Amino acid sequence: MTETPKNGYPTRRYDQPVKRYCQTLDLRDDPALIAEYRRLHSEPCIWQEILDGIRSVGILEMEIYLVGTRLFMIVEAPLDFDWDSAMQRMAALPRQAEWEALTARYQKASADASSAEKWQLMERIFHLYDR
């Protein structure tokens, strides 16, 4: 089955309980910039150092979705994951500042902001399993 918005996207199974963080960020309203942002995040273009850094701070899975100019990120991590300390460690990793500077030109955020400052954590307001 081909992964598409209507077909859905498979999720990973873990050998441990995990928790999820959801974040949002807006891109500049420019189709050429959005196309380039998508390309930068494609498999052949994303920097291996960035992928390694994400994993090194304890993140198990990260997905970014796009609709219009709005990005939505899902991050899955172990239950003992500490968001603030992980974001501090990630900001100090080699090439992370370079990546942030590169992607900043596409984003509606301060050019000198860290990833943790640009991406806004979202509050869950509904959960089917709570019913």
PDB file of N, CA, C and O in Angstrom, residues 6-67:
ATOM      1  N   LYS A   6      -4.762   9.846   2.341  1.00  0.00           N
ATOM      2  CA  LYS A   6      -5.999   9.053   2.426  1.00  0.00           C
ATOM      3  C   LYS A   6      -5.757   7.598   2.774  1.00  0.00           C
ATOM      4  O   LYS A   6      -6.610   6.950   3.361  1.00  0.00           O
ATOM      5  N   ASN A   7      -4.600   7.044   2.409  1.00  0.00           N
ATOM      6  CA  ASN A   7      -4.281   5.655   2.761  1.00  0.00           C
ATOM      7  C   ASN A   7      -3.759   5.550   4.184  1.00  0.00           C
ATOM      8  O   ASN A   7      -3.809   4.491   4.788  1.00  0.00           O
ATOM      9  N   GLY A   8      -3.198   6.642   4.692  1.00  0.00           N
ATOM     10  CA  GLY A   8      -2.660   6.656   6.040  1.00  0.00           C
ATOM     11  C   GLY A   8      -1.181   6.322   6.076  1.00  0.00           C
ATOM     12  O   GLY A   8      -0.558   5.996   5.055  1.00  0.00           O
ATOM     13  N   TYR A   9      -0.624   6.402   7.276  1.00  0.00           N
ATOM     14  CA  TYR A   9       0.802   6.186   7.500  1.00  0.00           C
ATOM     15  C   TYR A   9       0.959   5.179   8.640  1.00  0.00           C
ATOM     16  O   TYR A   9       0.433   5.387   9.724  1.00  0.00           O
ATOM     17  N   PRO A  10       1.667   4.087   8.401  1.00  0.00           N
ATOM     18  CA  PRO A  10       1.849   3.107   9.475  1.00  0.00           C
ATOM     19  C   PRO A  10       2.626   3.707  10.645  1.00  0.00           C
ATOM     20  O   PRO A  10       3.440   4.609  10.453  1.00  0.00           O
ATOM     21  N   THR A  11       2.370   3.220  11.825  1.00  0.00           N
ATOM     22  CA  THR A  11       3.100   3.657  13.011  1.00  0.00           C
ATOM     23  C   THR A  11       3.989   2.530  13.496  1.00  0.00           C
ATOM     24  O   THR A  11       3.757   1.359  13.200  1.00  0.00           O
ATOM     25  N   ARG A  12       5.021   2.912  14.244  1.00  0.00           N
ATOM     26  CA  ARG A  12       5.948   1.922  14.788  1.00  0.00           C
ATOM     27  C   ARG A  12       5.383   1.305  16.054  1.00  0.00           C
ATOM     28  O   ARG A  12       4.594   1.915  16.756  1.00  0.00           O
ATOM     29  N   ARG A  13       5.845   0.120  16.350  1.00  0.00           N
ATOM     30  CA  ARG A  13       5.564  -0.532  17.632  1.00  0.00           C
ATOM     31  C   ARG A  13       6.867  -0.536  18.415  1.00  0.00           C
ATOM     32  O   ARG A  13       7.935  -0.715  17.838  1.00  0.00           O
ATOM     33  N   TYR A  14       6.770  -0.349  19.698  1.00  0.00           N
ATOM     34  CA  TYR A  14       7.952  -0.283  20.546  1.00  0.00           C
ATOM     35  C   TYR A  14       7.893  -1.375  21.598  1.00  0.00           C
ATOM     36  O   TYR A  14       6.818  -1.834  21.977  1.00  0.00           O
ATOM     37  N   ASP A  15       9.054  -1.761  22.092  1.00  0.00           N
ATOM     38  CA  ASP A  15       9.145  -2.752  23.161  1.00  0.00           C
ATOM     39  C   ASP A  15       9.004  -2.115  24.531  1.00  0.00           C
ATOM     40  O   ASP A  15       9.214  -2.782  25.541  1.00  0.00           O
ATOM     41  N   GLN A  16       8.670  -0.845  24.546  1.00  0.00           N
ATOM     42  CA  GLN A  16       8.540  -0.095  25.796  1.00  0.00           C
ATOM     43  C   GLN A  16       7.404   0.910  25.650  1.00  0.00           C
ATOM     44  O   GLN A  16       7.050   1.274  24.535  1.00  0.00           O
ATOM     45  N   PRO A  17       6.853   1.359  26.754  1.00  0.00           N
ATOM     46  CA  PRO A  17       5.844   2.416  26.666  1.00  0.00           C
ATOM     47  C   PRO A  17       6.496   3.710  26.186  1.00  0.00           C
ATOM     48  O   PRO A  17       7.657   3.992  26.504  1.00  0.00           O
ATOM     49  N   VAL A  18       5.783   4.478  25.396  1.00  0.00           N
ATOM     50  CA  VAL A  18       6.295   5.737  24.869  1.00  0.00           C
ATOM     51  C   VAL A  18       5.292   6.854  25.116  1.00  0.00           C
ATOM     52  O   VAL A  18       4.124   6.604  25.422  1.00  0.00           O
ATOM     53  N   LYS A  19       5.788   8.073  24.973  1.00  0.00           N
ATOM     54  CA  LYS A  19       4.896   9.225  25.022  1.00  0.00           C
ATOM     55  C   LYS A  19       5.116  10.038  23.757  1.00  0.00           C
ATOM     56  O   LYS A  19       6.113   9.869  23.059  1.00  0.00           O
ATOM     57  N   ARG A  20       4.145  10.899  23.467  1.00  0.00           N
ATOM     58  CA  ARG A  20       4.140  11.652  22.219  1.00  0.00           C
ATOM     59  C   ARG A  20       4.106  13.140  22.524  1.00  0.00           C
ATOM     60  O   ARG A  20       3.410  13.588  23.422  1.00  0.00           O
ATOM     61  N   TYR A  21       4.865  13.884  21.729  1.00  0.00           N
ATOM     62  CA  TYR A  21       4.838  15.344  21.759  1.00  0.00           C
ATOM     63  C   TYR A  21       4.376  15.806  20.378  1.00  0.00           C
ATOM     64  O   TYR A  21       4.768  15.229  19.365  1.00  0.00           O
ATOM     65  N   CYS A  22       3.561  16.844  20.350  1.00  0.00           N
ATOM     66  CA  CYS A  22       3.094  17.401  19.089  1.00  0.00           C
ATOM     67  C   CYS A  22       3.455  18.878  19.053  1.00  0.00           C
ATOM     68  O   CYS A  22       3.302  19.586  20.058  1.00  0.00           O
ATOM     69  N   GLN A  23       3.941  19.304  17.902  1.00  0.00           N
ATOM     70  CA  GLN A  23       4.398  20.680  17.758  1.00  0.00           C
ATOM     71  C   GLN A  23       3.912  21.249  16.429  1.00  0.00           C
ATOM     72  O   GLN A  23       3.600  20.498  15.500  1.00  0.00           O
ATOM     73  N   THR A  24       3.909  22.574  16.342  1.00  0.00           N
ATOM     74  CA  THR A  24       3.536  23.229  15.103  1.00  0.00           C
ATOM     75  C   THR A  24       4.480  24.387  14.808  1.00  0.00           C
ATOM     76  O   THR A  24       5.101  24.941  15.724  1.00  0.00           O
ATOM     77  N   LEU A  25       4.571  24.702  13.541  1.00  0.00           N
ATOM     78  CA  LEU A  25       5.402  25.801  13.059  1.00  0.00           C
ATOM     79  C   LEU A  25       4.849  26.212  11.701  1.00  0.00           C
ATOM     80  O   LEU A  25       4.408  25.354  10.930  1.00  0.00           O
ATOM     81  N   ASP A  26       4.869  27.498  11.415  1.00  0.00           N
ATOM     82  CA  ASP A  26       4.394  27.985  10.127  1.00  0.00           C
ATOM     83  C   ASP A  26       5.559  28.315   9.212  1.00  0.00           C
ATOM     84  O   ASP A  26       6.585  28.842   9.655  1.00  0.00           O
ATOM     85  N   LEU A  27       5.363  28.003   7.933  1.00  0.00           N
ATOM     86  CA  LEU A  27       6.327  28.363   6.900  1.00  0.00           C
ATOM     87  C   LEU A  27       5.903  29.682   6.257  1.00  0.00           C
ATOM     88  O   LEU A  27       4.733  30.077   6.336  1.00  0.00           O
ATOM     89  N   ARG A  28       6.845  30.321   5.619  1.00  0.00           N
ATOM     90  CA  ARG A  28       6.529  31.528   4.855  1.00  0.00           C
ATOM     91  C   ARG A  28       5.612  31.137   3.697  1.00  0.00           C
ATOM     92  O   ARG A  28       5.742  30.058   3.129  1.00  0.00           O
ATOM     93  N   ASP A  29       4.701  32.018   3.361  1.00  0.00           N
ATOM     94  CA  ASP A  29       3.708  31.736   2.325  1.00  0.00           C
ATOM     95  C   ASP A  29       4.299  32.003   0.944  1.00  0.00           C
ATOM     96  O   ASP A  29       4.009  33.011   0.296  1.00  0.00           O
ATOM     97  N   ASP A  30       5.147  31.087   0.517  1.00  0.00           N
ATOM     98  CA  ASP A  30       5.822  31.190  -0.772  1.00  0.00           C
ATOM     99  C   ASP A  30       5.972  29.767  -1.312  1.00  0.00           C
ATOM    100  O   ASP A  30       6.754  28.982  -0.768  1.00  0.00           O
ATOM    101  N   PRO A  31       5.227  29.413  -2.368  1.00  0.00           N
ATOM    102  CA  PRO A  31       5.274  28.033  -2.877  1.00  0.00           C
ATOM    103  C   PRO A  31       6.681  27.533  -3.208  1.00  0.00           C
ATOM    104  O   PRO A  31       6.990  26.362  -2.976  1.00  0.00           O
ATOM    105  N   ALA A  32       7.548  28.400  -3.722  1.00  0.00           N
ATOM    106  CA  ALA A  32       8.913  27.963  -4.052  1.00  0.00           C
ATOM    107  C   ALA A  32       9.693  27.636  -2.780  1.00  0.00           C
ATOM    108  O   ALA A  32      10.434  26.647  -2.743  1.00  0.00           O
ATOM    109  N   LEU A  33       9.533  28.447  -1.740  1.00  0.00           N
ATOM    110  CA  LEU A  33      10.216  28.178  -0.475  1.00  0.00           C
ATOM    111  C   LEU A  33       9.686  26.898   0.169  1.00  0.00           C
ATOM    112  O   LEU A  33      10.458  26.101   0.712  1.00  0.00           O
ATOM    113  N   ILE A  34       8.386  26.698   0.099  1.00  0.00           N
ATOM    114  CA  ILE A  34       7.788  25.487   0.677  1.00  0.00           C
ATOM    115  C   ILE A  34       8.293  24.248  -0.070  1.00  0.00           C
ATOM    116  O   ILE A  34       8.640  23.242   0.552  1.00  0.00           O
ATOM    117  N   ALA A  35       8.363  24.331  -1.380  1.00  0.00           N
ATOM    118  CA  ALA A  35       8.887  23.204  -2.169  1.00  0.00           C
ATOM    119  C   ALA A  35      10.333  22.895  -1.793  1.00  0.00           C
ATOM    120  O   ALA A  35      10.721  21.731  -1.664  1.00  0.00           O
ATOM    121  N   GLU A  36      11.128  23.925  -1.576  1.00  0.00           N
ATOM    122  CA  GLU A  36      12.527  23.723  -1.192  1.00  0.00           C
ATOM    123  C   GLU A  36      12.620  23.149   0.224  1.00  0.00           C
ATOM    124  O   GLU A  36      13.465  22.288   0.498  1.00  0.00           O
ATOM    125  N   TYR A  37      11.768  23.603   1.133  1.00  0.00           N
ATOM    126  CA  TYR A  37      11.740  23.075   2.499  1.00  0.00           C
ATOM    127  C   TYR A  37      11.411  21.579   2.473  1.00  0.00           C
ATOM    128  O   TYR A  37      12.042  20.786   3.163  1.00  0.00           O
ATOM    129  N   ARG A  38      10.435  21.206   1.659  1.00  0.00           N
ATOM    130  CA  ARG A  38      10.091  19.782   1.497  1.00  0.00           C
ATOM    131  C   ARG A  38      11.302  19.001   0.988  1.00  0.00           C
ATOM    132  O   ARG A  38      11.603  17.915   1.466  1.00  0.00           O
ATOM    133  N   ARG A  39      11.982  19.550  -0.019  1.00  0.00           N
ATOM    134  CA  ARG A  39      13.143  18.879  -0.602  1.00  0.00           C
ATOM    135  C   ARG A  39      14.236  18.688   0.444  1.00  0.00           C
ATOM    136  O   ARG A  39      14.832  17.613   0.540  1.00  0.00           O
ATOM    137  N   LEU A  40      14.492  19.723   1.265  1.00  0.00           N
ATOM    138  CA  LEU A  40      15.528  19.622   2.305  1.00  0.00           C
ATOM    139  C   LEU A  40      15.247  18.487   3.289  1.00  0.00           C
ATOM    140  O   LEU A  40      16.166  17.919   3.866  1.00  0.00           O
ATOM    141  N   HIS A  41      13.967  18.187   3.497  1.00  0.00           N
ATOM    142  CA  HIS A  41      13.589  17.148   4.448  1.00  0.00           C
ATOM    143  C   HIS A  41      13.382  15.783   3.786  1.00  0.00           C
ATOM    144  O   HIS A  41      13.003  14.827   4.455  1.00  0.00           O
ATOM    145  N   SER A  42      13.643  15.677   2.491  1.00  0.00           N
ATOM    146  CA  SER A  42      13.482  14.399   1.795  1.00  0.00           C
ATOM    147  C   SER A  42      14.663  13.483   2.108  1.00  0.00           C
ATOM    148  O   SER A  42      15.736  13.933   2.507  1.00  0.00           O
ATOM    149  N   GLU A  43      14.455  12.206   1.901  1.00  0.00           N
ATOM    150  CA  GLU A  43      15.476  11.214   2.253  1.00  0.00           C
ATOM    151  C   GLU A  43      16.848  11.481   1.636  1.00  0.00           C
ATOM    152  O   GLU A  43      17.856  11.382   2.326  1.00  0.00           O
ATOM    153  N   PRO A  44      16.933  11.842   0.371  1.00  0.00           N
ATOM    154  CA  PRO A  44      18.288  12.063  -0.154  1.00  0.00           C
ATOM    155  C   PRO A  44      18.947  13.361   0.315  1.00  0.00           C
ATOM    156  O   PRO A  44      20.161  13.507   0.184  1.00  0.00           O
ATOM    157  N   CYS A  45      18.178  14.281   0.880  1.00  0.00           N
ATOM    158  CA  CYS A  45      18.738  15.604   1.199  1.00  0.00           C
ATOM    159  C   CYS A  45      18.943  15.873   2.685  1.00  0.00           C
ATOM    160  O   CYS A  45      19.788  16.699   3.040  1.00  0.00           O
ATOM    161  N   ILE A  46      18.173  15.236   3.542  1.00  0.00           N
ATOM    162  CA  ILE A  46      18.300  15.510   4.987  1.00  0.00           C
ATOM    163  C   ILE A  46      19.701  15.119   5.440  1.00  0.00           C
ATOM    164  O   ILE A  46      20.235  14.096   5.016  1.00  0.00           O
ATOM    165  N   TRP A  47      20.302  15.954   6.256  1.00  0.00           N
ATOM    166  CA  TRP A  47      21.670  15.698   6.705  1.00  0.00           C
ATOM    167  C   TRP A  47      21.696  14.535   7.696  1.00  0.00           C
ATOM    168  O   TRP A  47      20.932  14.503   8.667  1.00  0.00           O
ATOM    169  N   GLN A  48      22.594  13.596   7.486  1.00  0.00           N
ATOM    170  CA  GLN A  48      22.713  12.447   8.379  1.00  0.00           C
ATOM    171  C   GLN A  48      23.027  12.883   9.805  1.00  0.00           C
ATOM    172  O   GLN A  48      22.553  12.284  10.764  1.00  0.00           O
ATOM    173  N   GLU A  49      23.810  13.950   9.967  1.00  0.00           N
ATOM    174  CA  GLU A  49      24.149  14.443  11.309  1.00  0.00           C
ATOM    175  C   GLU A  49      22.899  14.885  12.071  1.00  0.00           C
ATOM    176  O   GLU A  49      22.831  14.749  13.292  1.00  0.00           O
ATOM    177  N   ILE A  50      21.915  15.411  11.362  1.00  0.00           N
ATOM    178  CA  ILE A  50      20.674  15.839  12.009  1.00  0.00           C
ATOM    179  C   ILE A  50      19.883  14.619  12.454  1.00  0.00           C
ATOM    180  O   ILE A  50      19.392  14.565  13.588  1.00  0.00           O
ATOM    181  N   LEU A  51      19.778  13.623  11.599  1.00  0.00           N
ATOM    182  CA  LEU A  51      19.078  12.392  11.978  1.00  0.00           C
ATOM    183  C   LEU A  51      19.762  11.727  13.168  1.00  0.00           C
ATOM    184  O   LEU A  51      19.095  11.293  14.123  1.00  0.00           O
ATOM    185  N   ASP A  52      21.087  11.638  13.125  1.00  0.00           N
ATOM    186  CA  ASP A  52      21.834  11.031  14.225  1.00  0.00           C
ATOM    187  C   ASP A  52      21.643  11.810  15.516  1.00  0.00           C
ATOM    188  O   ASP A  52      21.519  11.226  16.599  1.00  0.00           O
ATOM    189  N   GLY A  53      21.628  13.133  15.410  1.00  0.00           N
ATOM    190  CA  GLY A  53      21.441  13.980  16.595  1.00  0.00           C
ATOM    191  C   GLY A  53      20.080  13.793  17.225  1.00  0.00           C
ATOM    192  O   GLY A  53      19.951  13.729  18.451  1.00  0.00           O
ATOM    193  N   ILE A  54      19.053  13.704  16.404  1.00  0.00           N
ATOM    194  CA  ILE A  54      17.690  13.478  16.914  1.00  0.00           C
ATOM    195  C   ILE A  54      17.653  12.177  17.715  1.00  0.00           C
ATOM    196  O   ILE A  54      17.138  12.129  18.830  1.00  0.00           O
ATOM    197  N   ARG A  55      18.234  11.144  17.151  1.00  0.00           N
ATOM    198  CA  ARG A  55      18.243   9.847  17.849  1.00  0.00           C
ATOM    199  C   ARG A  55      19.113   9.882  19.106  1.00  0.00           C
ATOM    200  O   ARG A  55      18.798   9.252  20.111  1.00  0.00           O
ATOM    201  N   SER A  56      20.215  10.627  19.046  1.00  0.00           N
ATOM    202  CA  SER A  56      21.157  10.634  20.167  1.00  0.00           C
ATOM    203  C   SER A  56      20.575  11.251  21.432  1.00  0.00           C
ATOM    204  O   SER A  56      21.049  10.954  22.521  1.00  0.00           O
ATOM    205  N   VAL A  57      19.567  12.113  21.302  1.00  0.00           N
ATOM    206  CA  VAL A  57      18.971  12.721  22.501  1.00  0.00           C
ATOM    207  C   VAL A  57      17.816  11.889  23.043  1.00  0.00           C
ATOM    208  O   VAL A  57      17.189  12.261  24.027  1.00  0.00           O
ATOM    209  N   GLY A  58      17.531  10.738  22.412  1.00  0.00           N
ATOM    210  CA  GLY A  58      16.531   9.819  22.939  1.00  0.00           C
ATOM    211  C   GLY A  58      15.217   9.794  22.182  1.00  0.00           C
ATOM    212  O   GLY A  58      14.297   9.076  22.574  1.00  0.00           O
ATOM    213  N   ILE A  59      15.095  10.545  21.111  1.00  0.00           N
ATOM    214  CA  ILE A  59      13.858  10.533  20.327  1.00  0.00           C
ATOM    215  C   ILE A  59      13.812   9.235  19.518  1.00  0.00           C
ATOM    216  O   ILE A  59      14.770   8.874  18.841  1.00  0.00           O
ATOM    217  N   LEU A  60      12.683   8.534  19.605  1.00  0.00           N
ATOM    218  CA  LEU A  60      12.512   7.264  18.909  1.00  0.00           C
ATOM    219  C   LEU A  60      11.947   7.453  17.505  1.00  0.00           C
ATOM    220  O   LEU A  60      12.292   6.715  16.587  1.00  0.00           O
ATOM    221  N   GLU A  61      11.069   8.425  17.345  1.00  0.00           N
ATOM    222  CA  GLU A  61      10.405   8.658  16.062  1.00  0.00           C
ATOM    223  C   GLU A  61      10.054  10.131  15.949  1.00  0.00           C
ATOM    224  O   GLU A  61       9.716  10.776  16.945  1.00  0.00           O
ATOM    225  N   MET A  62      10.167  10.653  14.734  1.00  0.00           N
ATOM    226  CA  MET A  62       9.783  12.031  14.466  1.00  0.00           C
ATOM    227  C   MET A  62       9.173  12.066  13.073  1.00  0.00           C
ATOM    228  O   MET A  62       9.740  11.514  12.128  1.00  0.00           O
ATOM    229  N   GLU A  63       8.018  12.691  12.975  1.00  0.00           N
ATOM    230  CA  GLU A  63       7.341  12.856  11.688  1.00  0.00           C
ATOM    231  C   GLU A  63       6.924  14.313  11.567  1.00  0.00           C
ATOM    232  O   GLU A  63       6.533  14.930  12.555  1.00  0.00           O
ATOM    233  N   ILE A  64       6.996  14.847  10.345  1.00  0.00           N
ATOM    234  CA  ILE A  64       6.525  16.201  10.074  1.00  0.00           C
ATOM    235  C   ILE A  64       5.487  16.109   8.964  1.00  0.00           C
ATOM    236  O   ILE A  64       5.727  15.474   7.936  1.00  0.00           O
ATOM    237  N   TYR A  65       4.344  16.745   9.193  1.00  0.00           N
ATOM    238  CA  TYR A  65       3.262  16.803   8.220  1.00  0.00           C
ATOM    239  C   TYR A  65       3.075  18.252   7.790  1.00  0.00           C
ATOM    240  O   TYR A  65       3.380  19.182   8.545  1.00  0.00           O
ATOM    241  N   LEU A  66       2.543  18.448   6.580  1.00  0.00           N
ATOM    242  CA  LEU A  66       2.367  19.780   6.016  1.00  0.00           C
ATOM    243  C   LEU A  66       0.973  19.928   5.430  1.00  0.00           C
ATOM    244  O   LEU A  66       0.497  19.036   4.723  1.00  0.00           O
ATOM    245  N   VAL A  67       0.335  21.063   5.733  1.00  0.00           N
ATOM    246  CA  VAL A  67      -0.893  21.463   5.053  1.00  0.00           C
ATOM    247  C   VAL A  67      -0.791  22.970   4.845  1.00  0.00           C
ATOM    248  O   VAL A  67      -0.607  23.719   5.812  1.00  0.00           O
TER     249      VAL A  67
END
